[in-house]
Structures are given as C-alpha cells and as structure tokens.
mmCIF file of C-alpha atoms and ligand atoms in Angstrom:
data_model
loop_
_atom_site.group_PDB
_atom_site.id
_atom_site.type_symbol
_atom_site.label_atom_id
_atom_site.label_comp_id
_atom_site.label_asym_id
_atom_site.label_seq_id
_atom_site.Cartn_x
_atom_site.Cartn_y
_atom_site.Cartn_z
ATOM 1 C CA MET A 1 114.393 13.082 -7.119
ATOM 2 C CA VAL A 2 112.911 16.476 -8.153
ATOM 3 C CA GLN A 3 114.369 15.783 -11.641
ATOM 4 C CA ASN A 4 112.573 12.444 -11.846
ATOM 5 C CA GLU A 5 109.373 13.922 -10.744
ATOM 6 C CA GLY A 6 109.891 16.632 -13.387
ATOM 7 C CA ARG A 7 110.472 14.057 -16.095
ATOM 8 C CA ARG A 8 107.495 11.921 -14.999
ATOM 9 C CA LYS A 9 105.138 14.867 -15.349
ATOM 10 C CA GLU A 10 106.654 15.519 -18.734
ATOM 11 C CA ALA A 11 105.964 12.158 -19.886
ATOM 12 C CA ILE A 12 102.383 12.119 -18.709
ATOM 13 C CA THR A 13 101.642 15.699 -20.114
ATOM 14 C CA PRO A 14 103.469 16.017 -23.466
ATOM 15 C CA SER A 15 103.578 19.356 -25.169
ATOM 16 C CA TRP A 16 100.740 20.297 -27.424
ATOM 17 C CA ALA A 17 102.990 20.282 -30.321
ATOM 18 C CA HIS A 18 103.670 16.565 -29.681
ATOM 19 C CA LEU A 19 100.129 15.356 -29.342
ATOM 20 C CA ARG A 20 98.888 13.448 -32.579
ATOM 21 C CA LEU A 21 95.436 14.382 -32.447
ATOM 22 C CA PRO A 22 93.065 13.377 -35.427
ATOM 23 C CA PRO A 23 92.586 16.120 -38.136
ATOM 24 C CA PHE A 24 89.282 17.856 -38.129
ATOM 25 C CA PRO A 25 87.175 17.003 -41.393
ATOM 26 C CA GLN A 26 88.856 19.266 -44.116
ATOM 27 C CA VAL A 27 85.649 19.910 -46.195
ATOM 28 C CA ALA A 28 84.141 21.512 -43.124
ATOM 29 C CA LEU A 29 87.020 23.710 -42.447
ATOM 30 C CA ARG A 30 87.106 24.874 -45.985
ATOM 31 C CA VAL A 31 83.356 25.582 -46.012
ATOM 32 C CA LEU A 32 84.110 27.756 -42.922
ATOM 33 C CA GLN A 33 86.844 29.522 -44.614
ATOM 34 C CA LEU A 34 85.046 30.155 -47.742
ATOM 35 C CA THR A 35 81.745 31.392 -46.332
ATOM 36 C CA HIS A 36 83.969 34.075 -44.724
ATOM 37 C CA ASN A 37 84.641 35.349 -48.166
ATOM 38 C CA GLU A 38 81.748 37.372 -49.494
ATOM 39 C CA ASN A 39 82.377 36.573 -53.229
ATOM 40 C CA VAL A 40 81.989 32.916 -52.853
ATOM 41 C CA GLN A 41 79.618 31.225 -55.201
ATOM 42 C CA LEU A 42 77.119 28.773 -54.134
ATOM 43 C CA HIS A 43 78.187 26.297 -56.801
ATOM 44 C CA GLU A 44 81.879 26.383 -55.335
ATOM 45 C CA LEU A 45 80.344 25.457 -51.956
ATOM 46 C CA SER A 46 78.379 22.754 -53.419
ATOM 47 C CA ASP A 47 81.222 21.344 -55.388
ATOM 48 C CA LEU A 48 83.506 21.471 -52.285
ATOM 49 C CA ILE A 49 80.885 19.537 -50.166
ATOM 50 C CA SER A 50 80.250 17.053 -52.960
ATOM 51 C CA SER A 51 83.935 16.274 -53.280
ATOM 52 C CA ASP A 52 83.639 14.140 -50.064
ATOM 53 C CA PRO A 53 80.466 11.819 -50.655
ATOM 54 C CA ALA A 54 80.263 10.655 -46.921
ATOM 55 C CA PHE A 55 80.388 14.213 -45.740
ATOM 56 C CA ALA A 56 77.798 15.343 -48.517
ATOM 57 C CA SER A 57 75.414 12.542 -47.598
ATOM 58 C CA GLU A 58 75.557 13.705 -43.776
ATOM 59 C CA VAL A 59 75.034 17.311 -44.939
ATOM 60 C CA LEU A 60 71.746 16.307 -46.780
ATOM 61 C CA THR A 61 70.684 14.196 -43.950
ATOM 62 C CA ILE A 62 70.923 16.882 -41.362
ATOM 63 C CA ALA A 63 69.512 19.575 -43.822
ATOM 64 C CA ASN A 64 66.428 17.553 -44.276
ATOM 65 C CA SER A 65 66.054 16.954 -40.471
ATOM 66 C CA LEU A 66 63.834 18.986 -37.874
ATOM 67 C CA LEU A 67 66.990 20.984 -37.249
ATOM 68 C CA TYR A 68 66.349 23.076 -40.472
ATOM 69 C CA ALA A 69 62.813 21.770 -41.042
ATOM 70 C CA PRO A 70 62.717 22.647 -44.943
ATOM 71 C CA ARG A 71 59.305 22.725 -46.346
ATOM 72 C CA PHE A 72 60.379 20.259 -49.244
ATOM 73 C CA PRO A 73 63.367 17.792 -48.701
ATOM 74 C CA ALA A 74 66.326 18.603 -50.660
ATOM 75 C CA SER A 75 67.649 15.636 -52.893
ATOM 76 C CA SER A 76 71.190 17.236 -53.683
ATOM 77 C CA VAL A 77 73.625 19.323 -51.980
ATOM 78 C CA MET A 78 73.057 22.156 -54.322
ATOM 79 C CA GLN A 79 69.281 21.988 -53.662
ATOM 80 C CA ALA A 80 70.036 22.154 -50.033
ATOM 81 C CA ILE A 81 72.284 25.207 -50.142
ATOM 82 C CA ALA A 82 69.662 26.863 -52.365
ATOM 83 C CA VAL A 83 66.958 26.042 -49.900
ATOM 84 C CA LEU A 84 68.846 26.744 -46.693
ATOM 85 C CA GLY A 85 70.854 29.704 -48.097
ATOM 86 C CA ALA A 86 74.594 30.144 -47.767
ATOM 87 C CA ASN A 87 73.999 31.595 -44.472
ATOM 88 C CA ASN A 88 73.059 28.366 -42.686
ATOM 89 C CA LEU A 89 75.850 26.465 -44.260
ATOM 90 C CA GLN A 90 78.674 27.092 -41.746
ATOM 91 C CA GLY A 91 76.687 25.771 -38.805
ATOM 92 C CA LEU A 92 75.400 22.847 -40.894
ATOM 93 C CA CYS A 93 79.028 21.768 -42.030
ATOM 94 C CA MET A 94 80.380 22.339 -38.474
ATOM 95 C CA THR A 95 77.616 20.171 -37.139
ATOM 96 C CA VAL A 96 78.532 17.389 -39.640
ATOM 97 C CA GLY A 97 82.206 18.081 -39.043
ATOM 98 C CA VAL A 98 82.030 17.898 -35.222
ATOM 99 C CA ARG A 99 79.991 14.682 -35.470
ATOM 100 C CA ALA A 100 82.367 13.172 -37.794
ATOM 101 C CA TYR A 101 85.280 14.046 -35.550
ATOM 102 C CA MET A 102 83.702 12.561 -32.708
ATOM 103 C CA GLY A 103 83.143 9.159 -34.742
ATOM 104 C CA LYS A 104 82.609 6.240 -32.771
ATOM 105 C CA ALA A 105 83.297 7.881 -29.450
ATOM 106 C CA LEU A 106 79.685 9.175 -29.765
ATOM 107 C CA SER A 107 78.505 5.792 -28.548
ATOM 108 C CA GLN A 108 80.000 6.471 -25.219
ATOM 109 C CA PRO A 109 77.623 8.089 -22.574
ATOM 110 C CA ALA A 110 80.166 10.855 -21.810
ATOM 111 C CA MET A 111 81.024 11.965 -25.310
ATOM 112 C CA ARG A 112 77.300 11.665 -26.283
ATOM 113 C CA ALA A 113 76.527 14.062 -23.404
ATOM 114 C CA ILE A 114 79.088 16.605 -24.589
ATOM 115 C CA TRP A 115 77.743 16.331 -28.247
ATOM 116 C CA ARG A 116 74.035 16.936 -27.036
ATOM 117 C CA HIS A 117 75.301 19.818 -24.925
ATOM 118 C CA ASN A 118 77.290 21.373 -27.941
ATOM 119 C CA LEU A 119 74.182 21.067 -30.087
ATOM 120 C CA ALA A 120 71.830 22.468 -27.477
ATOM 121 C CA CYS A 121 74.076 25.365 -26.800
ATOM 122 C CA ALA A 122 74.258 26.077 -30.642
ATOM 123 C CA LEU A 123 70.265 25.859 -30.935
ATOM 124 C CA ILE A 124 69.850 28.173 -28.175
ATOM 125 C CA ALA A 125 72.528 30.565 -29.335
ATOM 126 C CA ASP A 126 70.951 30.551 -32.910
ATOM 127 C CA GLN A 127 67.546 31.787 -31.189
ATOM 128 C CA LEU A 128 69.048 34.370 -29.161
ATOM 129 C CA ALA A 129 71.064 35.696 -32.032
ATOM 130 C CA SER A 130 67.735 35.629 -33.971
ATOM 131 C CA VAL A 131 65.905 37.874 -31.429
ATOM 132 C CA GLY A 132 68.893 40.088 -31.053
ATOM 133 C CA PHE A 133 69.707 40.875 -34.600
ATOM 134 C CA MET A 134 73.011 39.162 -34.279
ATOM 135 C CA ASP A 135 74.437 36.734 -36.931
ATOM 136 C CA ARG A 136 72.628 33.432 -36.559
ATOM 137 C CA ASP A 137 75.004 31.171 -38.364
ATOM 138 C CA VAL A 138 78.176 32.517 -36.524
ATOM 139 C CA ALA A 139 76.122 32.076 -33.334
ATOM 140 C CA PHE A 140 75.228 28.426 -34.181
ATOM 141 C CA THR A 141 78.709 27.650 -35.383
ATOM 142 C CA SER A 142 80.218 29.084 -32.238
ATOM 143 C CA GLY A 143 77.676 26.943 -30.061
ATOM 144 C CA VAL A 144 78.499 23.757 -31.819
ATOM 145 C CA MET A 145 82.205 24.355 -31.557
ATOM 146 C CA HIS A 146 82.354 25.956 -28.125
ATOM 147 C CA ASP A 147 83.329 23.005 -26.049
ATOM 148 C CA ILE A 148 85.678 21.472 -28.872
ATOM 149 C CA GLY A 149 88.477 21.382 -26.415
ATOM 150 C CA ARG A 150 86.740 18.665 -24.467
ATOM 151 C CA LEU A 151 86.970 16.467 -27.446
ATOM 152 C CA ALA A 152 90.560 17.000 -27.732
ATOM 153 C CA LEU A 153 91.062 16.049 -24.120
ATOM 154 C CA ALA A 154 88.928 13.009 -24.649
ATOM 155 C CA VAL A 155 91.164 11.922 -27.495
ATOM 156 C CA ILE A 156 94.395 12.534 -25.460
ATOM 157 C CA ARG A 157 93.215 10.332 -22.436
ATOM 158 C CA PRO A 158 89.865 8.895 -23.142
ATOM 159 C CA LYS A 159 89.536 6.849 -19.946
ATOM 160 C CA GLU A 160 90.822 9.255 -17.437
ATOM 161 C CA TYR A 161 88.464 12.063 -19.069
ATOM 162 C CA SER A 162 85.442 9.956 -19.190
ATOM 163 C CA LEU A 163 85.905 9.080 -15.482
ATOM 164 C CA LEU A 164 86.356 12.887 -14.490
ATOM 165 C CA LEU A 165 83.132 13.757 -16.374
ATOM 166 C CA GLY A 166 81.498 10.910 -14.463
ATOM 167 C CA VAL A 167 82.639 11.787 -11.034
ATOM 168 C CA HIS A 168 82.958 15.603 -10.957
ATOM 169 C CA SER A 169 80.400 17.517 -9.390
ATOM 170 C CA GLY A 170 80.112 21.334 -9.209
ATOM 171 C CA SER A 171 79.763 24.215 -11.637
ATOM 172 C CA ALA A 172 80.690 24.092 -15.190
ATOM 173 C CA VAL A 173 83.663 26.298 -14.290
ATOM 174 C CA SER A 174 84.925 24.089 -11.293
ATOM 175 C CA ILE A 175 85.844 21.295 -13.898
ATOM 176 C CA LEU A 176 88.416 23.515 -15.529
ATOM 177 C CA ASN A 177 90.811 23.214 -12.413
ATOM 178 C CA ALA A 178 90.633 19.399 -12.517
ATOM 179 C CA GLU A 179 91.218 19.298 -16.147
ATOM 180 C CA ARG A 180 94.331 21.506 -15.689
ATOM 181 C CA GLN A 181 95.512 19.077 -12.991
ATOM 182 C CA LEU A 182 95.056 16.031 -15.094
ATOM 183 C CA PHE A 183 96.124 17.354 -18.560
ATOM 184 C CA GLY A 184 98.149 20.655 -18.181
ATOM 185 C CA TRP A 185 95.397 22.331 -20.034
ATOM 186 C CA ASP A 186 91.774 22.977 -19.589
ATOM 187 C CA HIS A 187 89.043 22.594 -22.309
ATOM 188 C CA CYS A 188 89.105 26.315 -22.945
ATOM 189 C CA GLU A 189 92.951 26.263 -23.694
ATOM 190 C CA ALA A 190 92.684 23.104 -25.578
ATOM 191 C CA GLY A 191 90.007 24.698 -27.722
ATOM 192 C CA ARG A 192 92.066 27.759 -28.375
ATOM 193 C CA GLN A 193 94.909 25.439 -29.568
ATOM 194 C CA LEU A 194 92.679 23.662 -31.946
ATOM 195 C CA ILE A 195 91.233 26.807 -33.547
ATOM 196 C CA THR A 196 94.813 27.688 -34.224
ATOM 197 C CA ASP A 197 95.943 24.272 -35.421
ATOM 198 C CA TRP A 198 92.929 23.830 -37.689
ATOM 199 C CA LYS A 199 93.417 27.770 -39.067
ATOM 200 C CA MET A 200 89.782 28.505 -38.262
ATOM 201 C CA PRO A 201 88.920 32.216 -38.464
ATOM 202 C CA PRO A 202 90.521 33.978 -35.648
ATOM 203 C CA ALA A 203 87.056 35.463 -34.472
ATOM 204 C CA PHE A 204 86.138 31.982 -32.906
ATOM 205 C CA GLU A 205 89.297 31.915 -30.777
ATOM 206 C CA PRO A 206 88.038 34.205 -27.900
ATOM 207 C CA ILE A 207 84.487 32.586 -28.047
ATOM 208 C CA VAL A 208 86.096 29.093 -27.759
ATOM 209 C CA ALA A 209 88.677 30.088 -25.172
ATOM 210 C CA GLU A 210 86.638 32.376 -22.885
ATOM 211 C CA HIS A 211 83.145 30.902 -22.949
ATOM 212 C CA HIS A 212 83.392 30.239 -19.191
ATOM 213 C CA ALA A 213 84.592 33.834 -18.375
ATOM 214 C CA PRO A 214 81.892 35.946 -16.736
ATOM 215 C CA ARG A 215 80.796 39.031 -18.158
ATOM 216 C CA GLN A 216 82.046 42.087 -16.675
ATOM 217 C CA LYS A 217 79.204 44.484 -15.574
ATOM 218 C CA ASP A 218 79.882 47.209 -18.267
ATOM 219 C CA ASP A 219 80.801 45.076 -21.067
ATOM 220 C CA PRO A 220 78.568 45.432 -24.081
ATOM 221 C CA TRP A 221 76.670 42.373 -25.029
ATOM 222 C CA ASN A 222 78.593 40.434 -27.831
ATOM 223 C CA MET A 223 78.969 36.753 -29.402
ATOM 224 C CA ALA A 224 81.088 35.533 -26.499
ATOM 225 C CA HIS A 225 78.458 36.558 -23.880
ATOM 226 C CA LEU A 226 75.793 35.141 -25.995
ATOM 227 C CA ILE A 227 77.526 31.847 -25.880
ATOM 228 C CA ASN A 228 78.455 32.070 -22.370
ATOM 229 C CA VAL A 229 74.820 32.302 -21.515
ATOM 230 C CA SER A 230 73.767 29.605 -24.295
ATOM 231 C CA CYS A 231 76.211 27.176 -22.629
ATOM 232 C CA ARG A 232 74.616 27.558 -19.193
ATOM 233 C CA MET A 233 70.901 27.681 -20.765
ATOM 234 C CA ALA A 234 71.921 24.178 -22.569
ATOM 235 C CA ASP A 235 72.674 22.972 -18.914
ATOM 236 C CA THR A 236 69.512 24.331 -17.414
ATOM 237 C CA VAL A 237 67.384 22.740 -20.228
ATOM 238 C CA GLY A 238 68.958 19.217 -19.042
ATOM 239 C CA CYS A 239 71.872 18.960 -21.513
ATOM 240 C CA THR A 240 74.942 19.327 -19.024
ATOM 241 C CA ALA A 241 78.199 18.313 -20.480
ATOM 242 C CA PHE A 242 78.647 16.137 -17.382
ATOM 243 C CA SER A 243 76.214 14.640 -15.143
ATOM 244 C CA GLY A 244 77.196 16.330 -11.766
ATOM 245 C CA CYS A 245 77.060 19.868 -13.261
ATOM 246 C CA ASP A 246 75.270 22.462 -11.221
ATOM 247 C CA VAL A 247 72.701 24.325 -13.217
ATOM 248 C CA THR A 248 71.861 28.101 -13.053
ATOM 249 C CA PRO A 249 68.092 28.801 -12.429
ATOM 250 C CA TYR A 250 66.449 29.928 -15.648
ATOM 251 C CA PRO A 251 65.243 33.276 -14.446
ATOM 252 C CA ASP A 252 68.845 34.141 -13.236
ATOM 253 C CA LEU A 253 69.947 33.450 -16.860
ATOM 254 C CA MET A 254 67.066 35.591 -18.413
ATOM 255 C CA ASP A 255 68.310 38.373 -16.147
ATOM 256 C CA GLU A 256 71.647 38.182 -17.772
ATOM 257 C CA LEU A 257 70.124 38.945 -21.277
ATOM 258 C CA PRO A 258 69.931 42.362 -22.772
ATOM 259 C CA GLU A 259 66.374 43.979 -22.608
ATOM 260 C CA ARG A 260 65.139 42.952 -26.133
ATOM 261 C CA GLU A 261 66.283 39.346 -25.856
ATOM 262 C CA ARG A 262 64.737 38.964 -22.421
ATOM 263 C CA ARG A 263 61.610 40.273 -23.861
ATOM 264 C CA LEU A 264 61.364 38.241 -26.717
ATOM 265 C CA PHE A 265 62.978 34.868 -25.764
ATOM 266 C CA HIS A 266 61.208 31.972 -24.329
ATOM 267 C CA ALA A 267 59.566 33.061 -21.055
ATOM 268 C CA THR A 268 59.885 29.581 -19.503
ATOM 269 C CA VAL A 269 62.322 26.943 -19.151
ATOM 270 C CA GLU A 270 59.774 24.396 -20.252
ATOM 271 C CA THR A 271 58.846 25.635 -23.661
ATOM 272 C CA LEU A 272 62.648 25.907 -24.347
ATOM 273 C CA SER A 273 63.502 22.546 -23.110
ATOM 274 C CA ILE A 274 60.795 20.756 -25.233
ATOM 275 C CA GLU A 275 61.882 22.560 -28.223
ATOM 276 C CA ILE A 276 65.665 21.839 -27.746
ATOM 277 C CA ALA A 277 64.898 17.969 -27.055
ATOM 278 C CA ARG A 278 62.615 17.600 -30.080
ATOM 279 C CA LYS A 279 65.493 19.101 -32.209
ATOM 280 C CA ILE A 280 68.243 17.073 -30.811
ATOM 281 C CA ASP A 281 66.227 13.886 -30.960
ATOM 282 C CA SER A 282 65.446 14.677 -34.779
ATOM 283 C CA VAL A 283 69.269 14.824 -35.570
ATOM 284 C CA GLU A 284 69.933 11.639 -33.337
ATOM 285 C CA SER A 285 67.305 9.676 -35.037
ATOM 286 C CA VAL A 286 68.919 10.023 -38.564
ATOM 287 C CA GLY A 287 72.343 9.050 -39.962
ATOM 288 C CA VAL A 288 75.068 7.363 -38.117
ATOM 289 C CA LEU A 289 73.657 7.504 -34.482
HETATM 290 FE FE1 FE2 B 301 82.912 24.565 -21.622
HETATM 291 FE FE1 FE2 B 302 79.409 24.464 -22.693
#
C-alpha cells in the first residue's frame, strides 16, 4: 500500500530531468551571455538578433515603445542598439524572450497577470537601481526573470496552476507551500533549475531562487534585496501575480529602502502606479498581445 502511494506520487511529480519544458528563445540567452563579455561588438549583437526575424521584429517594436521612449523611432536593430546602447539590451531581449516563451498562454488571465507582475517588477527595479547607482540593465533583467519559475509550473500543469493562482489568498510567500504540495517544487526552486538548464549567468540564480527571502537586519543592500522589494512594490501598485495576494503598504516598503533610494524614489504610490500602468499598457498595445 505504502509502495503504491509512493509510486503514485512519483507518477504525479516526475523528476525535473524528465520534464519536457519548452526551450527559452536561444537568441535571448545568447544576447545575455554576450553582453556579459566586455569585448562584445555592437554589430555582433545586431547580427545575432537579426538572425531570428520574428525575434528581431519584436525587439524593434518594444525598443520603439514607451518602455524605452526613444526620441526617434529606430528602423533597424542596429539603429535600436545604437540609440538604446548595449546597456539596455539584455533587459530588452529578455523581455522579448519571456513574452515569446509565454506565447499563446498570455491570453489566459492568470498568465497575463504573471507577465504584468514580472514587467512591473522590472520597471520598478530599473528605477530603484537608477537612483541607487546600481546596474539598471541587470536590475531590469532580474525583474523580468524573477518569477520565471511560475512559467515552468504553468507549463507542467497549466490547469492546476491556474486554479491555484485563482483560489489562493495570502502573502506572496504563502503560495510557495501550496506549490510545493502540488508540484514538489515552488516557483523559486523551479526558477533556479531553469537558470541552470538554460545556462544563464550564475549571478541570476540567487536573485531568482531567493526573491521571497526576507532581508536580514544587517545584510548590505544588494540586487537580490532590490528585486525582493520591487516584487512587493509591483503587488502594491496593482500588479499582483495572483488576485488574492496580500499587498504590503507602500510606506512600509519605502522604510525598507536604503536612505538614498528612500529620498529619491517616488514619494507616493499613486505616481508610481500611474507610471508603471502607462508603460505596461504601452507594451501590451503593440505586437502580439
Ligand atoms: Fe515570486
Ligand atoms: Fe514576484
């Protein structure tokens, strides 16, 4: 009897290695790897992106959207890179990559909420990094990737995960337990596996795997903390990853920021909410959505 139970559980939760998850867009991963190489030439990046016409067209569409708000619209990938700079490229390509990875699933409300949450987190992380002299492109990329593990769970069992996202209520952390019961992993652990499978730079691993871990009192402020706060700010501005997610009051989140960021970041949640909604809407109004 016990043996049967064990076998049944194994059938429901196969080992990670046996899951057949769709691959992440290769061009986005290559851009991420190349932009970590200081000697990379802009034309190499342009050639790489242009080698996938569908990906290149999405890059151009988003590069010309309000997300980057260029003064003049770019008409080629090379022009877009020249205008935005290589420094914005990994965030831009990972945004296109995550959107392509989600594909048609984006038409489901639960998946769309995750996409909006990731993008809101990326936009907030970018601004927090900017006022705190941290790397904006890494912050944006980390934000857009931080909940990538949720996408893996959604691919493994779409109906069950959508249902869980629809009925669960509580803090963002409280859903981790429910995910572990349903899948054997939570989305943080699934994200960690994806970072390894996709051979992404290892610096992203702690950010994706530990974005719900609270900051210890004496820990110096770093990118993982920045993403932790950005994730909760995304909830607070109305972009929760699931509808029953508790949100942290904005003044409490501001209290968690280092002094400089607290002084220079949006003083009220209203101005931040308006700006984030405007930028997300600008991306949703173009391209495949
Ligand atoms: Fe998360
Ligand atoms: Fe999140």
